[in-house]
Amino acid sequence: VISGAGVRVCHGLRCIDAYDDDTSSDGLIAGAGQLAAAVRSTPTAMHIHLTEAKHANLHPILHYPVDTQQMARLKVLREATSAARDVSPEIVQVQSHSTDSDQRVWLANSEGLSAEDRRVWSRLRTLAVASAGQENQTGSAAPAALPGIELFKTVSPEAAGRPAADIAIRML
């Protein structure tokens, strides 16, 4: 077994990390002392001119989650639920959930590079319960992708409903 230890020394806003396979008390104290000397010797003031990096949007969003009307979401949920129920009379319960995320990210590094990004994704999760007398089984499906609600123009809501029900039926 190979093991080691990581040590982080911070002074103000500056931090330095190190890793060593010498886990003895003397080894850790010596390493921490070297790190402390290094963090104190770094310049205290840094002037960084940020330059924005431009990047191509690989996943253009047509309809952001915040702009999507509730009726459009409800239609998707009803279609997924209906598709699951239509698979078999043994499907006794269906739950569909719509989830999305709209995250704005700004990154900057000490070399002056900055970048902004907006990460949007959508997911439809359907859970189906099949029952055959005393036995119940569940199945689920959850298609997801990086676009907004337009995901469901290429991935039909039935693509979450039917497979969830099929899995629950097969499990009986």
Coordinates of N, CA, C and O in Angstrom, one line a residue:
V1 N 0.8 -1.2 0.0 CA 0.0 0.0 0.0 C 0.9 1.2 0.0 O 1.8 1.3 0.8
I2 N 0.6 2.1 -0.9 CA 1.4 3.4 -1.0 C 0.5 4.5 -0.4 O -0.7 4.6 -0.8
S3 N 1.0 5.3 0.5 CA 0.2 6.3 1.1 C 1.0 7.6 1.1 O 2.2 7.6 0.9
G4 N 0.4 8.7 1.4 CA 1.0 10.0 1.5 C 0.1 11.0 2.2 O -0.9 10.6 2.7
A5 N 0.6 12.2 2.2 CA -0.2 13.2 2.8 C -0.1 14.5 2.0 O 0.9 14.8 1.4
G6 N -1.2 15.3 2.0 CA -1.2 16.6 1.3 C -1.3 17.6 2.4 O -1.9 17.5 3.4
V7 N -0.5 18.7 2.1 CA -0.5 19.8 3.1 C -0.8 21.1 2.3 O -0.3 21.3 1.2
R8 N -1.6 22.0 2.9 CA -1.9 23.3 2.3 C -1.6 24.3 3.3 O -2.1 24.3 4.4
V9 N -0.8 25.3 2.9 CA -0.5 26.5 3.7 C -1.0 27.7 3.1 O -0.8 27.9 1.9
C10 N -1.8 28.5 3.8 CA -2.3 29.7 3.3 C -1.8 30.9 4.1 O -1.7 30.8 5.3
H11 N -1.6 32.0 3.4 CA -1.2 33.3 4.1 C -1.9 34.4 3.3 O -1.7 34.6 2.1
G12 N -2.9 35.0 4.0 CA -3.8 35.9 3.3 C -4.6 35.2 2.2 O -5.3 34.2 2.5
L13 N -4.5 35.6 1.0 CA -5.2 35.0 -0.1 C -4.4 34.0 -0.9 O -4.8 33.5 -1.9
R14 N -3.1 33.8 -0.5 CA -2.2 32.9 -1.2 C -2.2 31.6 -0.5 O -2.1 31.5 0.7
C15 N -2.3 30.5 -1.3 CA -2.2 29.2 -0.8 C -1.3 28.4 -1.7 O -1.2 28.6 -2.9
I16 N -0.5 27.5 -1.0 CA 0.4 26.6 -1.8 C 0.1 25.2 -1.2 O 0.0 25.0 0.0
D17 N 0.0 24.2 -2.1 CA -0.3 22.8 -1.8 C 1.0 22.0 -2.1 O 1.7 22.3 -3.0
A18 N 1.1 21.0 -1.3 CA 2.2 20.0 -1.6 C 1.8 18.6 -1.2 O 0.9 18.5 -0.3
Y19 N 2.3 17.6 -1.8 CA 2.0 16.2 -1.4 C 3.4 15.5 -1.2 O 4.3 15.7 -2.0
D20 N 3.4 14.6 -0.3 CA 4.7 13.9 0.0 C 4.3 12.5 0.5 O 3.2 12.3 1.2
D21 N 5.1 11.5 0.2 CA 4.8 10.2 0.7 C 5.4 9.9 2.1 O 5.3 8.9 2.7
D22 N 6.2 10.9 2.6 CA 6.7 10.8 4.0 C 5.6 11.3 4.9 O 5.4 12.5 5.1
T23 N 5.0 10.4 5.6 CA 3.9 10.8 6.5 C 4.3 10.8 8.0 O 3.5 10.9 8.9
S24 N 5.6 10.7 8.2 CA 6.1 10.8 9.6 C 5.8 12.3 10.1 O 5.7 13.2 9.3
S25 N 5.8 12.4 11.4 CA 5.6 13.8 12.0 C 6.7 14.7 11.6 O 6.4 15.9 11.2
D26 N 8.0 14.3 11.6 CA 9.1 15.1 11.2 C 9.0 15.5 9.7 O 9.2 16.6 9.3
G27 N 8.6 14.5 8.9 CA 8.4 14.8 7.5 C 7.3 15.8 7.2 O 7.5 16.7 6.3
L28 N 6.2 15.7 7.8 CA 5.1 16.6 7.6 C 5.5 18.0 8.1 O 5.1 19.0 7.5
I29 N 6.1 18.1 9.3 CA 6.5 19.4 9.8 C 7.5 20.1 8.9 O 7.4 21.3 8.6
A30 N 8.5 19.3 8.4 CA 9.5 19.9 7.5 C 8.8 20.4 6.2 O 9.1 21.5 5.7
G31 N 7.9 19.6 5.7 CA 7.2 20.0 4.4 C 6.4 21.2 4.7 O 6.4 22.1 3.8
A32 N 5.7 21.3 5.8 CA 4.9 22.5 6.1 C 5.8 23.7 6.3 O 5.4 24.8 5.8
G33 N 6.9 23.5 6.9 CA 7.8 24.7 7.0 C 8.3 25.2 5.7 O 8.4 26.4 5.5
Q34 N 8.6 24.3 4.7 CA 9.1 24.7 3.4 C 7.9 25.4 2.7 O 8.2 26.4 2.0
L35 N 6.7 24.9 2.8 CA 5.6 25.6 2.2 C 5.4 27.0 2.8 O 5.1 27.9 2.1
A36 N 5.5 27.1 4.1 CA 5.3 28.4 4.8 C 6.3 29.4 4.3 O 5.9 30.6 4.0
A37 N 7.5 29.0 4.1 CA 8.6 29.9 3.6 C 8.2 30.3 2.2 O 8.4 31.4 1.8
A38 N 7.7 29.3 1.4 CA 7.4 29.6 0.0 C 6.3 30.6 -0.1 O 6.3 31.5 -0.9
V39 N 5.2 30.4 0.7 CA 4.0 31.3 0.6 C 4.4 32.7 1.1 O 3.8 33.7 0.6
R40 N 5.3 32.8 2.0 CA 5.7 34.1 2.5 C 6.5 34.9 1.5 O 6.6 36.1 1.5
S41 N 7.3 34.1 0.7 CA 8.2 34.7 -0.3 C 7.5 35.1 -1.6 O 8.1 35.8 -2.4
T42 N 6.3 34.8 -1.8 CA 5.6 35.2 -3.0 C 5.2 36.6 -2.9 O 4.9 37.1 -1.8
P43 N 5.1 37.3 -4.0 CA 4.7 38.7 -4.0 C 3.3 38.9 -3.4 O 2.4 38.1 -3.6
T44 N 3.1 40.0 -2.7 CA 1.8 40.2 -2.0 C 0.8 40.9 -2.9 O -0.3 40.8 -2.7
A45 N 1.3 41.7 -3.9 CA 0.4 42.4 -4.8 C 0.6 41.9 -6.2 O 1.7 41.8 -6.7
M46 N -0.6 41.6 -6.8 CA -0.5 41.1 -8.2 C -1.5 42.0 -9.0 O -2.6 42.2 -8.5
H47 N -1.1 42.6 -10.0 CA -1.9 43.3 -10.9 C -2.2 42.5 -12.2 O -1.2 42.3 -12.9
I48 N -3.4 42.1 -12.4 CA -3.7 41.3 -13.5 C -4.7 42.0 -14.4 O -5.7 42.5 -13.9
H49 N -4.4 42.1 -15.7 CA -5.3 42.6 -16.6 C -6.1 41.5 -17.3 O -5.5 40.6 -17.9
L50 N -7.4 41.4 -17.1 CA -8.2 40.3 -17.6 C -8.5 40.5 -19.0 O -8.9 41.6 -19.4
T51 N -8.3 39.5 -19.8 CA -8.7 39.5 -21.2 C -9.7 38.4 -21.4 O -9.5 37.3 -21.1
E52 N -10.9 38.8 -22.0 CA -12.0 37.9 -22.1 C -11.7 37.0 -23.3 O -11.3 37.4 -24.4
A53 N -11.8 35.7 -23.0 CA -11.7 34.7 -24.1 C -13.1 34.5 -24.7 O -14.1 34.2 -24.0
K54 N -13.1 34.5 -26.0 CA -14.4 34.3 -26.7 C -14.4 32.8 -27.2 O -13.4 32.3 -27.6
H55 N -15.5 32.2 -27.0 CA -15.7 30.8 -27.5 C -17.0 30.6 -28.2 O -18.0 31.4 -27.9
A56 N -17.0 29.7 -29.1 CA -18.2 29.4 -29.8 C -19.2 28.7 -28.9 O -18.9 27.9 -28.0
N57 N -20.5 29.0 -29.0 CA -21.5 28.4 -28.3 C -21.9 27.0 -29.0 O -22.5 27.0 -30.0
L58 N -21.5 25.9 -28.4 CA -21.7 24.6 -29.0 C -23.1 24.1 -28.8 O -23.5 23.2 -29.4
H59 N -23.8 24.7 -27.8 CA -25.2 24.3 -27.5 C -26.1 25.5 -27.4 O -26.5 25.9 -26.3
P60 N -26.5 26.0 -28.6 CA -27.3 27.2 -28.5 C -28.7 26.9 -27.9 O -29.2 25.8 -28.2
I61 N -29.2 27.8 -27.1 CA -30.5 27.6 -26.4 C -31.5 28.4 -27.1 O -31.4 29.6 -27.3
L62 N -32.6 27.8 -27.5 CA -33.7 28.5 -28.1 C -34.7 29.1 -27.1 O -35.2 30.2 -27.3
H63 N -34.9 28.3 -26.1 CA -35.9 28.7 -25.0 C -35.3 28.4 -23.6 O -35.2 27.3 -23.2
Y64 N -34.9 29.5 -23.0 CA -34.3 29.4 -21.7 C -35.3 29.0 -20.7 O -36.5 29.4 -20.8
P65 N -35.0 28.2 -19.6 CA -35.9 27.8 -18.6 C -36.8 28.9 -18.0 O -38.0 28.7 -17.9
V66 N -36.2 30.0 -17.8 CA -36.9 31.1 -17.1 C -38.0 31.7 -18.1 O -38.9 32.3 -17.6
D67 N -37.8 31.5 -19.4 CA -38.7 32.0 -20.4 C -39.8 31.0 -20.8 O -40.7 31.4 -21.5
T68 N -39.7 29.8 -20.3 CA -40.6 28.8 -20.7 C -41.9 28.8 -19.8 O -41.9 28.9 -18.6
Q69 N -43.0 28.9 -20.5 CA -44.3 29.0 -19.9 C -44.7 27.6 -19.2 O -44.3 26.6 -19.7
Q70 N -45.4 27.7 -18.1 CA -45.7 26.5 -17.3 C -46.6 25.6 -18.2 O -46.5 24.4 -18.0
M71 N -47.4 26.1 -19.0 CA -48.3 25.3 -19.8 C -47.5 24.4 -20.8 O -47.8 23.2 -21.0
A72 N -46.4 24.9 -21.3 CA -45.5 24.1 -22.2 C -44.9 22.9 -21.4 O -44.8 21.8 -21.8
R73 N -44.4 23.2 -20.1 CA -43.9 22.2 -19.3 C -45.0 21.1 -18.9 O -44.7 19.9 -18.9
L74 N -46.1 21.6 -18.6 CA -47.2 20.7 -18.2 C -47.6 19.8 -19.4 O -47.9 18.6 -19.2
K75 N -47.6 20.3 -20.6 CA -47.9 19.5 -21.8 C -46.9 18.4 -21.9 O -47.3 17.2 -22.1
V76 N -45.6 18.6 -21.7 CA -44.6 17.6 -21.8 C -44.8 16.6 -20.7 O -44.7 15.3 -21.0
L77 N -45.1 17.0 -19.5 CA -45.3 16.0 -18.4 C -46.5 15.2 -18.7 O -46.5 13.9 -18.4
R78 N -47.6 15.7 -19.2 CA -48.8 15.0 -19.5 C -48.6 13.9 -20.6 O -49.1 12.8 -20.5
E79 N -47.8 14.3 -21.6 CA -47.5 13.4 -22.7 C -46.7 12.2 -22.2 O -46.9 11.1 -22.6
A80 N -45.7 12.5 -21.3 CA -44.9 11.4 -20.8 C -45.7 10.5 -19.9 O -45.6 9.2 -20.0
T81 N -46.5 11.0 -19.1 CA -47.4 10.3 -18.2 C -48.4 9.4 -18.9 O -48.5 8.2 -18.7
S82 N -49.0 10.0 -19.9 CA -50.0 9.3 -20.8 C -49.3 8.1 -21.5 O -49.9 7.0 -21.6
A83 N -48.1 8.4 -22.1 CA -47.4 7.3 -22.8 C -47.1 6.1 -21.9 O -47.2 5.0 -22.3
A84 N -46.7 6.4 -20.6 CA -46.5 5.3 -19.7 C -47.7 4.5 -19.3 O -47.7 3.3 -19.3
R85 N -48.8 5.2 -19.1 CA -50.1 4.6 -18.7 C -50.6 3.7 -19.9 O -51.3 2.7 -19.6
D86 N -50.4 4.2 -21.1 CA -50.9 3.5 -22.3 C -50.2 2.1 -22.6 O -50.7 1.4 -23.4
V87 N -49.1 1.9 -21.9 CA -48.3 0.7 -22.2 C -49.1 -0.6 -21.8 O -49.1 -1.6 -22.5
S88 N -49.7 -0.5 -20.6 CA -50.4 -1.7 -20.1 C -51.3 -1.3 -19.0 O -51.0 -0.4 -18.2
P89 N -52.4 -2.1 -18.8 CA -53.3 -1.9 -17.6 C -52.6 -2.2 -16.3 O -53.1 -1.8 -15.2
E90 N -51.4 -2.9 -16.4 CA -50.7 -3.2 -15.1 C -50.0 -2.0 -14.6 O -49.5 -2.0 -13.4
I91 N -49.9 -0.9 -15.4 CA -49.3 0.3 -14.9 C -50.3 1.0 -14.0 O -51.4 1.4 -14.5
V92 N -50.0 1.1 -12.7 CA -51.0 1.6 -11.7 C -50.6 3.0 -11.2 O -51.5 3.7 -10.6
Q93 N -49.4 3.4 -11.5 CA -49.0 4.7 -11.0 C -47.9 5.3 -11.9 O -47.0 4.5 -12.3
V94 N -47.9 6.6 -12.2 CA -46.9 7.2 -13.0 C -46.6 8.5 -12.4 O -47.5 9.3 -12.1
Q95 N -45.3 8.9 -12.3 CA -44.9 10.2 -11.9 C -43.9 10.7 -12.9 O -43.0 10.0 -13.3
S96 N -44.1 11.9 -13.3 CA -43.2 12.6 -14.2 C -42.7 13.9 -13.6 O -43.5 14.6 -13.0
H97 N -41.4 14.2 -13.8 CA -40.8 15.4 -13.2 C -40.0 16.1 -14.3 O -39.3 15.4 -15.0
S98 N -40.2 17.3 -14.4 CA -39.4 18.1 -15.3 C -38.4 19.0 -14.5 O -38.7 19.6 -13.5
T99 N -37.1 18.9 -14.8 CA -36.1 19.6 -14.1 C -35.2 20.3 -15.2 O -34.9 19.8 -16.2
D100 N -34.8 21.5 -14.8 CA -33.9 22.2 -15.7 C -32.9 23.1 -14.8 O -33.2 23.3 -13.7
S101 N -31.9 23.5 -15.5 CA -30.9 24.3 -14.8 C -30.4 25.3 -15.7 O -30.2 25.1 -16.9
D102 N -30.2 26.5 -15.2 CA -29.6 27.6 -15.9 C -28.5 28.3 -15.1 O -28.8 29.0 -14.1
Q103 N -27.3 27.9 -15.4 CA -26.2 28.3 -14.5 C -25.3 29.3 -15.3 O -24.9 29.0 -16.4
R104 N -25.0 30.4 -14.7 CA -24.1 31.4 -15.3 C -22.8 31.3 -14.6 O -22.7 31.4 -13.4
V105 N -21.7 31.1 -15.4 CA -20.4 30.9 -14.8 C -19.4 31.9 -15.3 O -19.4 32.3 -16.5
W106 N -18.6 32.4 -14.4 CA -17.5 33.3 -14.8 C -16.2 32.8 -14.2 O -16.2 32.5 -13.0
L107 N -15.2 32.6 -15.1 CA -13.9 32.1 -14.6 C -12.9 33.1 -14.9 O -12.9 33.8 -16.0
A108 N -11.9 33.2 -14.1 CA -10.7 34.0 -14.3 C -9.5 33.4 -13.7 O -9.7 32.7 -12.6
N109 N -8.4 33.5 -14.3 CA -7.2 32.9 -13.7 C -6.1 33.9 -13.5 O -6.2 35.1 -13.9
S110 N -5.0 33.5 -12.8 CA -4.0 34.5 -12.5 C -3.1 34.9 -13.7 O -2.3 35.8 -13.5
E111 N -3.4 34.3 -14.8 CA -2.6 34.6 -16.0 C -3.4 35.7 -16.8 O -3.0 36.1 -17.9
G112 N -4.6 36.1 -16.3 CA -5.3 37.2 -17.0 C -6.4 36.7 -17.9 O -7.0 37.5 -18.6
L113 N -6.6 35.4 -18.0 CA -7.7 34.9 -18.9 C -9.0 34.9 -18.2 O -9.1 34.4 -17.1
S114 N -10.0 35.4 -18.8 CA -11.4 35.3 -18.2 C -12.3 34.8 -19.3 O -12.1 35.0 -20.5
A115 N -13.4 34.1 -18.8 CA -14.4 33.5 -19.7 C -15.7 33.5 -19.0 O -15.7 33.3 -17.8
E116 N -16.7 33.6 -19.7 CA -18.1 33.5 -19.2 C -18.8 32.4 -20.0 O -18.5 32.1 -21.1
D117 N -19.7 31.7 -19.3 CA -20.5 30.7 -19.9 C -21.8 30.6 -19.3 O -22.0 31.0 -18.1
R118 N -22.8 30.2 -20.0 CA -24.1 29.9 -19.5 C -24.5 28.5 -19.8 O -24.5 28.1 -21.0
R119 N -24.6 27.7 -18.8 CA -24.9 26.3 -18.9 C -26.3 26.0 -18.6 O -26.8 26.1 -17.5
V120 N -27.0 25.5 -19.6 CA -28.4 25.2 -19.5 C -28.6 23.7 -19.8 O -28.1 23.2 -20.8
W121 N -29.4 23.0 -19.0 CA -29.8 21.7 -19.4 C -31.2 21.4 -18.9 O -31.7 22.1 -18.0
S122 N -31.8 20.4 -19.5 CA -33.2 20.0 -19.2 C -33.3 18.5 -19.1 O -32.5 17.8 -19.8
R123 N -34.2 18.1 -18.2 CA -34.4 16.6 -18.0 C -35.8 16.4 -17.7 O -36.5 17.1 -17.1
L124 N -36.3 15.2 -18.2 CA -37.6 14.7 -18.0 C -37.5 13.4 -17.4 O -36.9 12.5 -18.0
R125 N -37.9 13.2 -16.2 CA -37.8 11.9 -15.5 C -39.2 11.3 -15.3 O -40.1 12.0 -14.8
T126 N -39.4 10.1 -15.7 CA -40.7 9.4 -15.5 C -40.5 8.1 -14.8 O -39.6 7.3 -15.1
L127 N -41.3 7.9 -13.7 CA -41.2 6.7 -12.9 C -42.6 6.0 -13.0 O -43.6 6.6 -12.8
A128 N -42.6 4.7 -13.4 CA -43.8 4.0 -13.6 C -43.8 2.8 -12.6 O -42.8 2.2 -12.4
V129 N -45.0 2.5 -12.0 CA -45.2 1.4 -11.1 C -46.2 0.4 -11.8 O -47.3 0.8 -12.2
A130 N -45.7 -0.8 -11.9 CA -46.5 -1.9 -12.4 C -46.9 -2.8 -11.3 O -46.1 -3.0 -10.4
S131 N -48.2 -3.3 -11.3 CA -48.6 -4.2 -10.2 C -49.3 -5.4 -10.8 O -50.1 -5.3 -11.8
A132 N -49.0 -6.5 -10.2 CA -49.6 -7.8 -10.6 C -50.0 -8.5 -9.3 O -49.3 -9.3 -8.7
G133 N -51.1 -8.0 -8.8 CA -51.6 -8.6 -7.5 C -50.8 -8.1 -6.3 O -50.8 -6.9 -6.0
Q134 N -50.0 -8.9 -5.7 CA -49.2 -8.6 -4.5 C -47.9 -8.0 -4.9 O -47.2 -7.5 -4.0
E135 N -47.5 -8.1 -6.1 CA -46.1 -7.7 -6.5 C -46.2 -6.3 -7.2 O -46.9 -6.2 -8.2
N136 N -45.3 -5.4 -6.8 CA -45.1 -4.1 -7.5 C -43.7 -4.0 -8.0 O -42.8 -4.4 -7.3
Q137 N -43.5 -3.5 -9.2 CA -42.2 -3.2 -9.7 C -42.2 -1.8 -10.3 O -43.2 -1.3 -10.7
T138 N -41.0 -1.2 -10.3 CA -40.9 0.1 -10.9 C -39.9 0.2 -12.0 O -39.0 -0.7 -12.1
G139 N -40.1 1.2 -12.8 CA -39.1 1.4 -13.9 C -39.0 2.9 -14.1 O -40.0 3.7 -13.8
S140 N -37.9 3.4 -14.6 CA -37.7 4.8 -14.8 C -36.9 5.1 -16.0 O -36.1 4.2 -16.5
A141 N -37.1 6.3 -16.6 CA -36.3 6.7 -17.7 C -36.2 8.2 -17.5 O -37.1 8.9 -17.0
A142 N -35.1 8.8 -17.9 CA -34.8 10.2 -17.7 C -33.9 10.8 -18.8 O -32.7 11.1 -18.6
P143 N -34.5 11.0 -19.9 CA -33.7 11.7 -21.0 C -33.3 13.1 -20.6 O -34.1 13.8 -19.9
A144 N -32.1 13.5 -20.9 CA -31.6 14.8 -20.5 C -30.7 15.3 -21.6 O -30.1 14.5 -22.3
A145 N -30.5 16.6 -21.8 CA -29.6 17.2 -22.7 C -29.3 18.6 -22.4 O -30.0 19.2 -21.5
L146 N -28.4 19.2 -23.1 CA -28.0 20.6 -22.9 C -29.0 21.7 -23.3 O -28.9 22.8 -22.9
P147 N -29.9 21.4 -24.2 CA -30.8 22.6 -24.6 C -31.9 22.8 -23.5 O -32.0 22.1 -22.5
G148 N -32.7 23.8 -23.8 CA -33.8 24.1 -22.9 C -35.0 23.2 -23.3 O -34.8 22.1 -23.7
I149 N -36.2 23.7 -23.2 CA -37.4 22.9 -23.4 C -37.5 22.4 -24.9 O -38.2 21.4 -25.2
E150 N -36.7 23.0 -25.8 CA -36.7 22.5 -27.2 C -36.1 21.1 -27.2 O -36.3 20.4 -28.3
L151 N -35.5 20.6 -26.1 CA -35.1 19.2 -26.1 C -36.3 18.3 -26.5 O -36.0 17.3 -27.2
F152 N -37.5 18.6 -26.2 CA -38.6 17.7 -26.4 C -39.2 17.9 -27.8 O -40.2 17.3 -28.2
K153 N -38.5 18.6 -28.7 CA -38.8 18.6 -30.1 C -38.0 17.5 -30.8 O -38.3 17.0 -31.8
T154 N -36.8 17.1 -30.2 CA -36.0 16.0 -30.7 C -36.1 14.7 -29.9 O -36.0 13.7 -30.5
V155 N -36.4 14.9 -28.7 CA -36.6 13.7 -27.8 C -38.1 13.8 -27.3 O -38.4 14.7 -26.5
S156 N -38.9 12.9 -27.8 CA -40.3 13.1 -27.4 C -40.5 12.7 -26.0 O -39.8 11.9 -25.4
P157 N -41.5 13.3 -25.3 CA -41.8 13.0 -23.9 C -42.2 11.5 -23.8 O -41.9 10.9 -22.8
E158 N -42.7 10.9 -24.9 CA -43.0 9.5 -24.8 C -41.7 8.7 -24.7 O -41.7 7.5 -24.2
A159 N -40.6 9.2 -25.0 CA -39.3 8.5 -24.9 C -38.9 8.4 -23.4 O -38.0 7.6 -23.1
A160 N -39.5 9.1 -22.5 CA -39.4 8.9 -21.1 C -40.5 8.0 -20.5 O -40.3 7.2 -19.7
G161 N -41.7 8.2 -21.1 CA -42.8 7.5 -20.5 C -42.9 6.0 -20.9 O -43.0 5.1 -20.0
R162 N -42.8 5.7 -22.1 CA -42.9 4.3 -22.5 C -41.7 3.4 -22.0 O -42.0 2.3 -21.4
P163 N -40.5 3.8 -22.1 CA -39.4 2.9 -21.5 C -39.6 2.7 -20.0 O -39.3 1.6 -19.5
A164 N -40.0 3.7 -19.3 CA -40.2 3.5 -17.8 C -41.3 2.5 -17.6 O -41.1 1.6 -16.7
A165 N -42.4 2.5 -18.3 CA -43.4 1.5 -18.1 C -42.9 0.1 -18.6 O -43.2 -0.9 -17.9
D166 N -42.2 0.1 -19.7 CA -41.7 -1.2 -20.2 C -40.8 -1.9 -19.2 O -40.9 -3.1 -19.0
I167 N -40.0 -1.1 -18.5 CA -39.1 -1.7 -17.5 C -39.9 -2.2 -16.4 O -39.6 -3.3 -15.9
A168 N -40.9 -1.5 -15.9 CA -41.7 -1.9 -14.8 C -42.4 -3.2 -15.1 O -42.5 -4.1 -14.3
I169 N -43.0 -3.3 -16.3 CA -43.7 -4.5 -16.7 C -42.7 -5.7 -16.8 O -43.0 -6.8 -16.3
R170 N -41.6 -5.5 -17.4 CA -40.6 -6.6 -17.5 C -40.1 -7.1 -16.1 O -39.8 -8.3 -16.0
M171 N -40.1 -6.2 -15.2 CA -39.6 -6.6 -13.8 C -40.7 -7.5 -13.1 O -40.3 -8.1 -12.1
L172 N -41.9 -7.4 -13.5 CA -43.0 -8.2 -12.8 C -42.7 -9.7 -13.0 O -42.2 -10.2 -13.9

